[in-house]
Short mmCIF file of C-alpha atoms in Angstrom, two decimals:
data_model
loop_
_atom_site.label_atom_id
_atom_site.label_comp_id
_atom_site.label_asym_id
_atom_site.label_seq_id
_atom_site.Cartn_x
_atom_site.Cartn_y
_atom_site.Cartn_z
CA UNK A 190 0.00 0.00 0.00
CA UNK A 191 1.31 3.44 -0.87
CA UNK A 192 1.17 6.37 1.54
CA UNK A 193 -0.99 9.50 1.60
CA UNK A 194 -1.13 11.41 -1.70
CA UNK A 195 -2.52 14.96 -1.80
CA UNK A 196 -2.81 14.64 -5.61
CA UNK A 197 -5.57 12.04 -5.08
CA UNK A 198 -8.95 13.72 -4.72
CA UNK A 199 -10.15 11.80 -1.68
CA UNK A 200 -6.92 11.61 0.28
CA UNK A 201 -7.35 13.50 3.58
CA UNK A 202 -3.79 14.84 3.20
CA UNK A 203 -5.20 17.28 0.63
CA UNK A 204 -7.41 18.90 3.27
CA UNK A 205 -4.54 18.96 5.74
CA UNK A 206 -2.44 20.70 3.09
CA UNK A 207 -5.21 23.26 2.67
CA UNK A 208 -5.28 23.97 6.40
CA UNK A 209 -1.56 24.42 6.94
CA UNK A 210 -1.10 26.75 3.96
CA UNK A 211 -3.86 29.08 5.10
CA UNK A 212 -2.45 32.57 5.73
CA UNK A 213 -3.90 32.77 9.23
CA UNK A 214 -2.33 29.44 10.11
CA UNK A 215 1.03 30.64 8.77
CA UNK A 216 0.86 33.87 10.77
CA UNK A 217 -0.47 32.33 14.00
CA UNK A 218 2.12 29.53 13.99
CA UNK A 219 4.72 32.19 13.18
CA UNK A 220 3.58 34.31 16.12
CA UNK A 221 3.96 31.29 18.44
CA UNK A 222 7.40 30.40 17.09
CA UNK A 223 9.28 32.17 19.88
CA UNK A 224 7.24 30.69 22.72
CA UNK A 225 3.77 30.51 24.32
CA UNK A 226 1.49 33.51 24.07
CA UNK A 227 -1.87 34.69 25.32
CA UNK A 228 -4.78 35.23 23.00
CA UNK A 229 -4.40 39.02 23.12
CA UNK A 230 -0.69 38.84 22.34
CA UNK A 231 -1.36 36.73 19.24
CA UNK A 232 -4.15 39.09 18.19
CA UNK A 233 -1.78 42.05 18.42
CA UNK A 234 0.99 40.28 16.50
CA UNK A 235 -1.32 39.14 13.68
CA UNK A 236 -2.48 42.67 12.96
CA UNK A 237 -6.06 42.94 11.73
CA UNK A 238 -7.15 39.35 12.34
CA UNK A 239 -10.79 39.23 13.44
CA UNK A 240 -11.67 37.62 16.75
CA UNK A 241 -13.78 35.06 14.92
CA UNK A 242 -10.97 34.11 12.55
CA UNK A 243 -8.33 33.93 15.30
CA UNK A 244 -10.57 31.80 17.51
CA UNK A 245 -11.33 29.47 14.59
CA UNK A 246 -7.68 29.20 13.60
CA UNK A 247 -6.50 28.45 17.15
CA UNK A 248 -9.25 25.88 17.64
CA UNK A 249 -8.39 24.18 14.37
CA UNK A 250 -4.69 24.11 15.30
CA UNK A 251 -5.62 22.66 18.69
CA UNK A 252 -7.86 20.02 17.09
CA UNK A 253 -5.06 19.05 14.68
CA UNK A 254 -2.66 18.63 17.60
CA UNK A 255 -0.42 21.53 16.62
CA UNK A 256 -1.18 23.89 19.51
CA UNK A 257 -2.02 23.32 23.16
CA UNK A 258 -4.36 25.60 25.06
CA UNK A 259 -3.59 25.87 28.77
CA UNK A 260 -5.82 27.59 31.30
CA UNK A 261 -4.03 28.78 34.42
CA UNK A 262 -6.33 28.97 37.46
CA UNK A 263 -5.73 32.59 38.30
CA UNK A 264 -8.11 35.46 38.71
CA UNK A 265 -8.79 36.40 35.98
CA UNK A 266 -7.88 33.04 34.35
CA UNK A 267 -4.85 33.21 32.12
CA UNK A 268 -5.02 31.23 28.86
CA UNK A 269 -1.86 30.42 26.96
CA UNK A 270 -1.33 28.89 23.54
CA UNK A 271 1.83 26.97 22.73
CA UNK A 272 3.10 24.93 19.78
CA UNK A 273 3.29 21.15 20.31
CA UNK A 274 6.20 19.13 18.88
CA UNK A 275 4.17 18.59 15.69
CA UNK A 276 3.40 22.32 15.59
CA UNK A 277 7.07 23.14 16.02
CA UNK A 278 7.89 20.90 13.05
CA UNK A 279 5.68 23.18 10.95
CA UNK A 280 7.70 26.28 11.81
CA UNK A 281 10.44 25.78 9.21
CA UNK A 282 8.18 25.06 6.19
CA UNK A 283 5.83 27.92 7.08
CA UNK A 284 8.70 30.34 7.74
CA UNK A 285 10.06 29.45 4.28
CA UNK A 286 6.67 30.28 2.76
CA UNK A 287 6.56 33.57 4.67
CA UNK A 288 10.07 34.43 3.52
CA UNK A 289 9.20 33.64 -0.09
CA UNK A 290 6.23 36.03 0.05
CA UNK A 291 8.43 38.79 1.47
CA UNK A 292 11.37 38.21 -0.90
CA UNK A 293 9.24 37.97 -4.06
CA UNK A 294 6.63 40.60 -3.33
CA UNK A 295 8.10 43.24 -5.66
CA UNK A 296 8.38 40.82 -8.56
CA UNK A 297 4.84 39.54 -8.07
CA UNK A 298 3.38 43.06 -7.92
CA UNK A 299 5.34 44.12 -11.04
CA UNK A 300 4.17 41.07 -12.91
CA UNK A 301 0.55 41.79 -11.98
CA UNK A 302 0.80 45.36 -13.25
CA UNK A 303 2.24 44.18 -16.57
CA UNK A 304 -0.34 41.42 -16.92
CA UNK A 305 -3.25 43.78 -16.23
CA UNK A 306 -1.82 46.44 -18.59
CA UNK A 307 -1.61 43.96 -21.43
CA UNK A 308 -5.15 42.75 -20.82
CA UNK A 309 -6.44 46.34 -20.53
CA UNK A 310 -4.70 47.48 -23.76
CA UNK B 267 12.28 51.90 5.70
CA UNK B 268 11.61 48.29 6.62
CA UNK B 269 10.58 45.66 4.09
CA UNK B 270 7.28 43.86 3.49
CA UNK B 271 5.66 42.41 6.61
CA UNK B 272 2.80 39.90 6.29
CA UNK B 273 1.97 40.49 9.98
CA UNK B 274 0.88 44.05 9.05
CA UNK B 275 -2.75 44.09 7.97
CA UNK B 276 -2.34 46.21 4.85
CA UNK B 277 0.92 44.79 3.54
CA UNK B 278 0.32 43.15 0.16
CA UNK B 279 2.71 40.35 1.14
CA UNK B 280 -0.13 38.96 3.27
CA UNK B 281 -2.29 38.42 0.19
CA UNK B 282 0.66 36.91 -1.69
CA UNK B 283 1.16 34.54 1.23
CA UNK B 284 -2.48 33.57 0.97
CA UNK B 285 -2.17 32.78 -2.72
CA UNK B 286 0.96 30.65 -2.56
CA UNK B 287 -0.28 28.52 0.36
CA UNK B 288 -3.53 27.66 -1.41
CA UNK B 289 -3.81 23.89 -1.91
CA UNK B 290 -4.48 24.21 -5.65
CA UNK B 291 -1.41 26.39 -6.04
CA UNK B 292 0.69 23.85 -4.14
CA UNK B 293 -0.57 20.96 -6.30
CA UNK B 294 -0.39 22.80 -9.64
CA UNK B 295 3.15 24.08 -8.99
CA UNK B 296 4.02 20.57 -7.83
CA UNK B 297 2.62 19.08 -11.04
CA UNK B 298 4.78 21.47 -13.09
CA UNK B 299 7.92 20.74 -11.07
CA UNK B 300 9.26 18.17 -13.51
CA UNK B 301 8.71 20.27 -16.63
CA UNK B 302 6.11 21.98 -18.85
CA UNK B 303 2.70 20.39 -19.18
CA UNK B 304 -0.51 20.82 -21.14
CA UNK B 305 -3.74 21.79 -19.43
CA UNK B 306 -5.13 18.25 -19.67
CA UNK B 307 -1.99 16.74 -18.17
CA UNK B 308 -2.18 19.05 -15.17
CA UNK B 309 -5.89 18.31 -14.78
CA UNK B 310 -5.16 14.57 -14.67
CA UNK B 311 -2.30 14.97 -12.21
CA UNK B 312 -4.32 17.18 -9.82
CA UNK B 313 -7.09 14.61 -9.52
CA UNK B 314 -10.56 16.07 -9.00
CA UNK B 315 -9.72 19.73 -9.64
CA UNK B 316 -12.61 21.46 -11.42
CA UNK B 317 -11.99 23.13 -14.75
CA UNK B 318 -13.00 26.47 -13.22
CA UNK B 319 -10.57 26.13 -10.32
CA UNK B 320 -7.68 24.94 -12.49
CA UNK B 321 -8.21 27.75 -14.99
CA UNK B 322 -8.37 30.30 -12.16
CA UNK B 323 -5.27 28.91 -10.47
CA UNK B 324 -3.22 28.86 -13.69
CA UNK B 325 -4.33 32.38 -14.57
CA UNK B 326 -3.43 33.66 -11.12
CA UNK B 327 -0.02 31.96 -11.32
CA UNK B 328 0.50 33.53 -14.76
CA UNK B 329 -0.54 36.95 -13.49
CA UNK B 330 1.86 36.65 -10.55
CA UNK B 331 4.71 35.79 -12.93
CA UNK B 332 5.14 32.23 -11.67
CA UNK B 333 3.95 30.37 -14.76
CA UNK B 334 4.16 31.08 -18.50
CA UNK B 335 1.45 30.04 -20.91
CA UNK B 336 2.73 29.27 -24.41
CA UNK B 337 0.47 28.66 -27.39
CA UNK B 338 2.08 26.62 -30.18
CA UNK B 339 0.59 27.38 -33.60
CA UNK B 340 -0.43 23.85 -34.46
CA UNK B 341 -3.74 22.39 -35.47
CA UNK B 342 -5.28 21.98 -32.97
CA UNK B 343 -3.25 24.61 -31.04
CA UNK B 344 -1.11 23.17 -28.28
CA UNK B 345 -0.98 25.19 -25.02
CA UNK B 346 1.76 24.53 -22.51
CA UNK B 347 2.27 25.80 -18.99
CA UNK B 348 5.74 26.09 -17.49
CA UNK B 349 7.21 27.44 -14.26
CA UNK B 350 9.21 30.67 -14.54
CA UNK B 351 12.40 31.19 -12.51
CA UNK B 352 10.28 32.75 -9.75
CA UNK B 353 7.87 29.82 -9.97
CA UNK B 354 10.76 27.39 -9.72
CA UNK B 355 11.93 29.14 -6.57
CA UNK B 356 8.57 28.22 -5.02
CA UNK B 357 9.06 24.51 -5.63
CA UNK B 358 11.17 23.82 -2.53
CA UNK B 359 8.97 25.63 0.03
CA UNK B 360 5.78 24.13 -1.43
CA UNK B 361 7.28 20.64 -1.63
CA UNK B 362 8.21 20.96 2.05
CA UNK B 363 4.59 21.86 2.85
CA UNK B 364 3.34 18.90 0.82
CA UNK B 365 5.77 16.57 2.56
CA UNK B 366 4.69 17.84 5.97
CA UNK B 367 1.04 17.09 5.15
CA UNK B 368 1.94 13.55 4.04
CA UNK B 369 4.29 12.84 6.95
CA UNK B 370 1.97 14.17 9.65
CA UNK B 371 -1.38 13.02 8.31
CA UNK B 372 -1.76 10.11 10.75
CA UNK B 373 -0.94 12.27 13.75
CA UNK B 374 -3.34 15.00 12.67
CA UNK B 375 -6.19 12.54 12.09
CA UNK B 376 -5.57 10.84 15.46
CA UNK B 377 -5.53 14.18 17.20
CA UNK B 378 -8.84 15.16 15.58
CA UNK B 379 -10.51 11.95 16.72
CA UNK B 380 -9.35 12.49 20.29
CA UNK B 381 -10.39 16.14 20.26
CA UNK B 382 -13.86 15.34 18.91
CA UNK B 383 -14.29 12.43 21.38
CA UNK B 384 -13.51 14.69 24.32
CA UNK B 385 -15.93 17.35 23.10
CA UNK B 386 -18.60 14.74 22.39
CA UNK B 387 -18.23 13.05 25.81
#
């Protein structure tokens, strides 16, 4: 039997691929790369993320076993999010994606302008 | 002046990040990794992709300067898609993402089952 294959339509690895490449996943995992953080700290780091989207992303990461959510019994309760070992193994691939977007932004934007000019001519 | 920052809400690098992490982008770039291909060859490799989605993905990759579309004046005309240099530079990060999804699929699925069991209990 061969292993998972995201090129096969019904292989669940395709949906996993979809989840991990999501921009909010990339940015939230990135924001947790240097250690555990509270919800509000992540929200500030991932500028402009809506509460709904951040809550959904964190819950999905928790469900997939990539992030742990720890509630400290203080008043008021402190809640911290932290990458698991599996989550930490995602840091390098996602950081490479992030770096690509930063390094190639100018080229991509230039290409778009040219493409749209040609189509508009 | 600092460079692009996908953590900043209005930086266009965030939208670029969103595009390149899309599962169809990952699979289409992956399918072109070993050389130019015709539309139908890509469609067969990326099993289950709709014509609309494949056309959109290829057009977006072309607009971003990651893929060239070449029409050969034959009867019937042959159309080939090929990665540009920028597109080729995406191969490694996207292949790493793909590999992560394959390597960690079992763990992710197990974690989901446990998570859902606990919530359902």
